[in-house]
JSON list of C-alpha atoms in Angstrom, two decimals:
[
{"chain": "A", "resi": 217, "resn": "LEU", "atom": "CA", "xyz": [3.61, 0.80, -35.10]},
{"chain": "A", "resi": 218, "resn": "LYS", "atom": "CA", "xyz": [6.34, 2.85, -33.21]},
{"chain": "A", "resi": 219, "resn": "THR", "atom": "CA", "xyz": [8.07, -0.21, -31.46]},
{"chain": "A", "resi": 220, "resn": "VAL", "atom": "CA", "xyz": [8.56, -1.87, -34.56]},
{"chain": "A", "resi": 221, "resn": "TRP", "atom": "CA", "xyz": [10.35, 1.15, -36.04]},
{"chain": "A", "resi": 222, "resn": "LEU", "atom": "CA", "xyz": [12.77, 1.23, -33.54]},
{"chain": "A", "resi": 223, "resn": "ILE", "atom": "CA", "xyz": [13.67, -2.47, -33.02]},
{"chain": "A", "resi": 224, "resn": "ALA", "atom": "CA", "xyz": [14.24, -2.35, -36.92]},
{"chain": "A", "resi": 225, "resn": "GLY", "atom": "CA", "xyz": [16.33, 0.84, -36.84]},
{"chain": "A", "resi": 226, "resn": "PHE", "atom": "CA", "xyz": [18.16, -0.33, -33.75]},
{"chain": "A", "resi": 227, "resn": "LEU", "atom": "CA", "xyz": [18.64, -3.13, -35.36]},
{"chain": "A", "resi": 228, "resn": "LEU", "atom": "CA", "xyz": [19.36, -1.70, -38.80]},
{"chain": "A", "resi": 229, "resn": "LEU", "atom": "CA", "xyz": [22.02, 0.51, -36.02]},
{"chain": "A", "resi": 230, "resn": "LEU", "atom": "CA", "xyz": [24.49, -2.67, -34.47]},
{"chain": "A", "resi": 231, "resn": "ALA", "atom": "CA", "xyz": [24.43, -4.31, -38.39]},
{"chain": "A", "resi": 232, "resn": "ILE", "atom": "CA", "xyz": [26.56, -1.44, -39.32]},
{"chain": "A", "resi": 233, "resn": "ILE", "atom": "CA", "xyz": [28.25, -1.48, -36.18]},
{"chain": "A", "resi": 234, "resn": "VAL", "atom": "CA", "xyz": [29.25, -5.01, -37.27]},
{"chain": "A", "resi": 235, "resn": "VAL", "atom": "CA", "xyz": [30.63, -4.99, -40.57]},
{"chain": "A", "resi": 236, "resn": "ALA", "atom": "CA", "xyz": [31.81, -1.52, -39.75]},
{"chain": "A", "resi": 237, "resn": "SER", "atom": "CA", "xyz": [33.81, -3.69, -36.86]},
{"chain": "A", "resi": 238, "resn": "ALA", "atom": "CA", "xyz": [35.09, -6.05, -39.38]},
{"chain": "A", "resi": 239, "resn": "LEU", "atom": "CA", "xyz": [36.50, -4.73, -41.74]},
{"chain": "A", "resi": 240, "resn": "SER", "atom": "CA", "xyz": [38.44, -2.18, -39.51]},
{"chain": "A", "resi": 241, "resn": "ARG", "atom": "CA", "xyz": [39.88, -5.88, -38.24]},
{"chain": "A", "resi": 242, "resn": "LEU", "atom": "CA", "xyz": [40.34, -6.98, -41.52]},
{"chain": "A", "resi": 243, "resn": "ARG", "atom": "CA", "xyz": [41.55, -3.41, -42.96]},
{"chain": "A", "resi": 244, "resn": "ASP", "atom": "CA", "xyz": [44.20, -3.59, -39.97]},
{"chain": "A", "resi": 245, "resn": "GLY", "atom": "CA", "xyz": [45.54, -7.21, -40.32]},
{"chain": "A", "resi": 246, "resn": "ARG", "atom": "CA", "xyz": [46.82, -7.01, -44.10]},
{"chain": "A", "resi": 247, "resn": "GLY", "atom": "CA", "xyz": [48.94, -4.24, -42.92]},
{"chain": "A", "resi": 248, "resn": "ARG", "atom": "CA", "xyz": [50.06, -5.47, -40.06]},
{"chain": "A", "resi": 249, "resn": "ARG", "atom": "CA", "xyz": [51.57, -8.92, -42.11]},
{"chain": "A", "resi": 250, "resn": "ARG", "atom": "CA", "xyz": [53.43, -6.28, -44.15]},
{"chain": "A", "resi": 251, "resn": "LYS", "atom": "CA", "xyz": [54.85, -4.32, -40.95]},
{"chain": "A", "resi": 252, "resn": "GLY", "atom": "CA", "xyz": [56.29, -7.74, -39.89]},
{"chain": "A", "resi": 253, "resn": "ASN", "atom": "CA", "xyz": [57.38, -8.19, -43.74]},
{"chain": "A", "resi": 254, "resn": "ARG", "atom": "CA", "xyz": [58.84, -5.89, -44.40]},
{"chain": "A", "resi": 255, "resn": "HIS", "atom": "CA", "xyz": [62.04, -5.83, -42.60]},
{"chain": "A", "resi": 256, "resn": "ALA", "atom": "CA", "xyz": [62.22, -9.79, -42.80]},
{"chain": "A", "resi": 257, "resn": "GLY", "atom": "CA", "xyz": [65.80, -11.00, -43.89]},
{"chain": "A", "resi": 258, "resn": "LYS", "atom": "CA", "xyz": [67.78, -7.64, -42.63]},
{"chain": "A", "resi": 259, "resn": "GLY", "atom": "CA", "xyz": [69.04, -9.38, -38.95]},
{"chain": "A", "resi": 260, "resn": "ASP", "atom": "CA", "xyz": [70.51, -6.27, -38.58]},
{"chain": "A", "resi": 261, "resn": "TYR", "atom": "CA", "xyz": [67.95, -4.30, -38.35]},
{"chain": "A", "resi": 262, "resn": "ASN", "atom": "CA", "xyz": [66.43, -5.25, -34.88]},
{"chain": "A", "resi": 263, "resn": "GLU", "atom": "CA", "xyz": [70.33, -4.94, -33.75]},
{"chain": "A", "resi": 264, "resn": "HIS", "atom": "CA", "xyz": [70.11, -1.45, -34.09]},
{"chain": "A", "resi": 265, "resn": "GLU", "atom": "CA", "xyz": [66.71, -0.90, -33.87]},
{"chain": "A", "resi": 266, "resn": "ARG", "atom": "CA", "xyz": [67.81, -2.07, -30.27]},
{"chain": "A", "resi": 267, "resn": "SER", "atom": "CA", "xyz": [71.07, 0.24, -29.73]},
{"chain": "A", "resi": 268, "resn": "HIS", "atom": "CA", "xyz": [68.73, 3.74, -30.80]},
{"chain": "A", "resi": 269, "resn": "LYS", "atom": "CA", "xyz": [65.84, 3.07, -28.34]},
{"chain": "A", "resi": 270, "resn": "LYS", "atom": "CA", "xyz": [64.55, 4.21, -25.26]},
{"chain": "A", "resi": 271, "resn": "PRO", "atom": "CA", "xyz": [64.07, 2.23, -22.73]},
{"chain": "A", "resi": 272, "resn": "ALA", "atom": "CA", "xyz": [59.51, 1.86, -23.18]},
{"chain": "A", "resi": 273, "resn": "SER", "atom": "CA", "xyz": [59.16, 2.88, -19.83]},
{"chain": "A", "resi": 274, "resn": "ALA", "atom": "CA", "xyz": [60.48, 6.00, -19.72]},
{"chain": "A", "resi": 275, "resn": "THR", "atom": "CA", "xyz": [58.02, 7.17, -22.58]},
{"chain": "A", "resi": 276, "resn": "LYS", "atom": "CA", "xyz": [55.79, 6.34, -21.63]},
{"chain": "A", "resi": 277, "resn": "ASP", "atom": "CA", "xyz": [56.71, 8.38, -17.97]},
{"chain": "A", "resi": 278, "resn": "ARG", "atom": "CA", "xyz": [57.23, 10.82, -20.36]},
{"chain": "A", "resi": 279, "resn": "LYS", "atom": "CA", "xyz": [54.78, 10.11, -21.83]},
{"chain": "A", "resi": 280, "resn": "ASP", "atom": "CA", "xyz": [52.10, 9.77, -18.56]},
{"chain": "A", "resi": 281, "resn": "ALA", "atom": "CA", "xyz": [53.25, 13.78, -17.55]},
{"chain": "A", "resi": 282, "resn": "LEU", "atom": "CA", "xyz": [52.42, 15.25, -20.69]},
{"chain": "A", "resi": 283, "resn": "MET", "atom": "CA", "xyz": [49.00, 14.09, -20.24]},
{"chain": "A", "resi": 284, "resn": "HIS", "atom": "CA", "xyz": [48.99, 14.84, -16.68]},
{"chain": "A", "resi": 285, "resn": "GLU", "atom": "CA", "xyz": [49.51, 18.66, -17.59]},
{"chain": "A", "resi": 286, "resn": "LEU", "atom": "CA", "xyz": [46.78, 18.85, -20.35]},
{"chain": "A", "resi": 287, "resn": "LEU", "atom": "CA", "xyz": [44.88, 17.43, -17.17]},
{"chain": "A", "resi": 288, "resn": "GLU", "atom": "CA", "xyz": [45.96, 19.84, -15.35]},
{"chain": "A", "resi": 289, "resn": "LEU", "atom": "CA", "xyz": [45.61, 22.72, -17.66]},
{"chain": "A", "resi": 290, "resn": "ASP", "atom": "CA", "xyz": [42.49, 22.32, -18.65]},
{"chain": "A", "resi": 291, "resn": "LYS", "atom": "CA", "xyz": [41.42, 22.28, -15.12]},
{"chain": "A", "resi": 292, "resn": "GLU", "atom": "CA", "xyz": [42.98, 25.12, -14.29]},
{"chain": "A", "resi": 293, "resn": "PHE", "atom": "CA", "xyz": [40.91, 26.90, -17.32]},
{"chain": "A", "resi": 294, "resn": "GLU", "atom": "CA", "xyz": [38.32, 25.01, -16.17]},
{"chain": "A", "resi": 295, "resn": "ALA", "atom": "CA", "xyz": [38.46, 27.22, -12.95]},
{"chain": "A", "resi": 296, "resn": "GLY", "atom": "CA", "xyz": [39.16, 30.70, -14.13]},
{"chain": "A", "resi": 297, "resn": "LYS", "atom": "CA", "xyz": [42.84, 30.21, -13.92]},
{"chain": "A", "resi": 298, "resn": "LEU", "atom": "CA", "xyz": [43.91, 31.16, -17.41]},
{"chain": "A", "resi": 299, "resn": "SER", "atom": "CA", "xyz": [42.69, 33.33, -20.21]},
{"chain": "A", "resi": 300, "resn": "LYS", "atom": "CA", "xyz": [41.15, 31.83, -23.20]},
{"chain": "A", "resi": 301, "resn": "ALA", "atom": "CA", "xyz": [44.95, 32.95, -24.88]},
{"chain": "A", "resi": 302, "resn": "THR", "atom": "CA", "xyz": [46.91, 32.02, -22.49]},
{"chain": "A", "resi": 303, "resn": "TYR", "atom": "CA", "xyz": [45.22, 28.49, -21.90]},
{"chain": "A", "resi": 304, "resn": "GLN", "atom": "CA", "xyz": [44.96, 27.73, -26.01]},
{"chain": "A", "resi": 305, "resn": "GLU", "atom": "CA", "xyz": [49.03, 28.96, -26.55]},
{"chain": "A", "resi": 306, "resn": "ARG", "atom": "CA", "xyz": [49.84, 26.71, -23.65]},
{"chain": "A", "resi": 307, "resn": "ARG", "atom": "CA", "xyz": [47.82, 23.54, -25.11]},
{"chain": "A", "resi": 308, "resn": "ALA", "atom": "CA", "xyz": [48.96, 23.78, -27.96]},
{"chain": "A", "resi": 309, "resn": "ARG", "atom": "CA", "xyz": [51.99, 23.56, -27.05]},
{"chain": "A", "resi": 310, "resn": "ILE", "atom": "CA", "xyz": [52.42, 20.86, -25.07]},
{"chain": "A", "resi": 311, "resn": "LYS", "atom": "CA", "xyz": [49.78, 18.29, -27.19]},
{"chain": "A", "resi": 312, "resn": "ALA", "atom": "CA", "xyz": [53.32, 19.73, -29.91]},
{"chain": "A", "resi": 313, "resn": "ARG", "atom": "CA", "xyz": [55.36, 18.00, -27.41]},
{"chain": "A", "resi": 314, "resn": "LEU", "atom": "CA", "xyz": [53.44, 15.44, -26.95]},
{"chain": "A", "resi": 315, "resn": "ARG", "atom": "CA", "xyz": [52.54, 14.62, -30.35]},
{"chain": "A", "resi": 316, "resn": "THR", "atom": "CA", "xyz": [56.92, 14.57, -31.62]},
{"chain": "A", "resi": 317, "resn": "LEU", "atom": "CA", "xyz": [57.33, 12.22, -28.63]},
{"chain": "A", "resi": 318, "resn": "MET", "atom": "CA", "xyz": [54.36, 10.04, -30.19]},
{"chain": "A", "resi": 319, "resn": "SER", "atom": "CA", "xyz": [55.57, 10.24, -34.07]},
{"chain": "A", "resi": 320, "resn": "GLU", "atom": "CA", "xyz": [59.23, 9.05, -32.36]},
{"chain": "A", "resi": 321, "resn": "GLN", "atom": "CA", "xyz": [57.48, 6.66, -30.51]},
{"chain": "A", "resi": 322, "resn": "GLU", "atom": "CA", "xyz": [56.39, 5.76, -33.88]},
{"chain": "A", "resi": 323, "resn": "ALA", "atom": "CA", "xyz": [59.35, 5.79, -35.58]},
{"chain": "A", "resi": 324, "resn": "PRO", "atom": "CA", "xyz": [61.29, 2.61, -35.17]},
{"chain": "A", "resi": 325, "resn": "ARG", "atom": "CA", "xyz": [57.65, 0.42, -35.57]},
{"chain": "A", "resi": 326, "resn": "ARG", "atom": "CA", "xyz": [58.03, 1.37, -39.75]}
]
């Protein structure tokens, strides 16, 4: 009897995951279509965007460097080399720079 409930619970969980995934993909597909059509007819938009865009590799390198910095900070804190206050302050500062970088990266897409 316990096995039956276990299998039923597993199947229910699987069904929930499948439905959530399908709804997520459906929603993402609609958003992409809207974004793609939003700038239709504005030929000079892409030219303007290209001229003011930072190279993708430089942005990715900066993002990777910040992520690495966060990782090293976490390791130092776990090793006991930093106080909690110092750790939280540095982590907040790095995360703020990372958020700024990512929002700059998102802005051209909008």
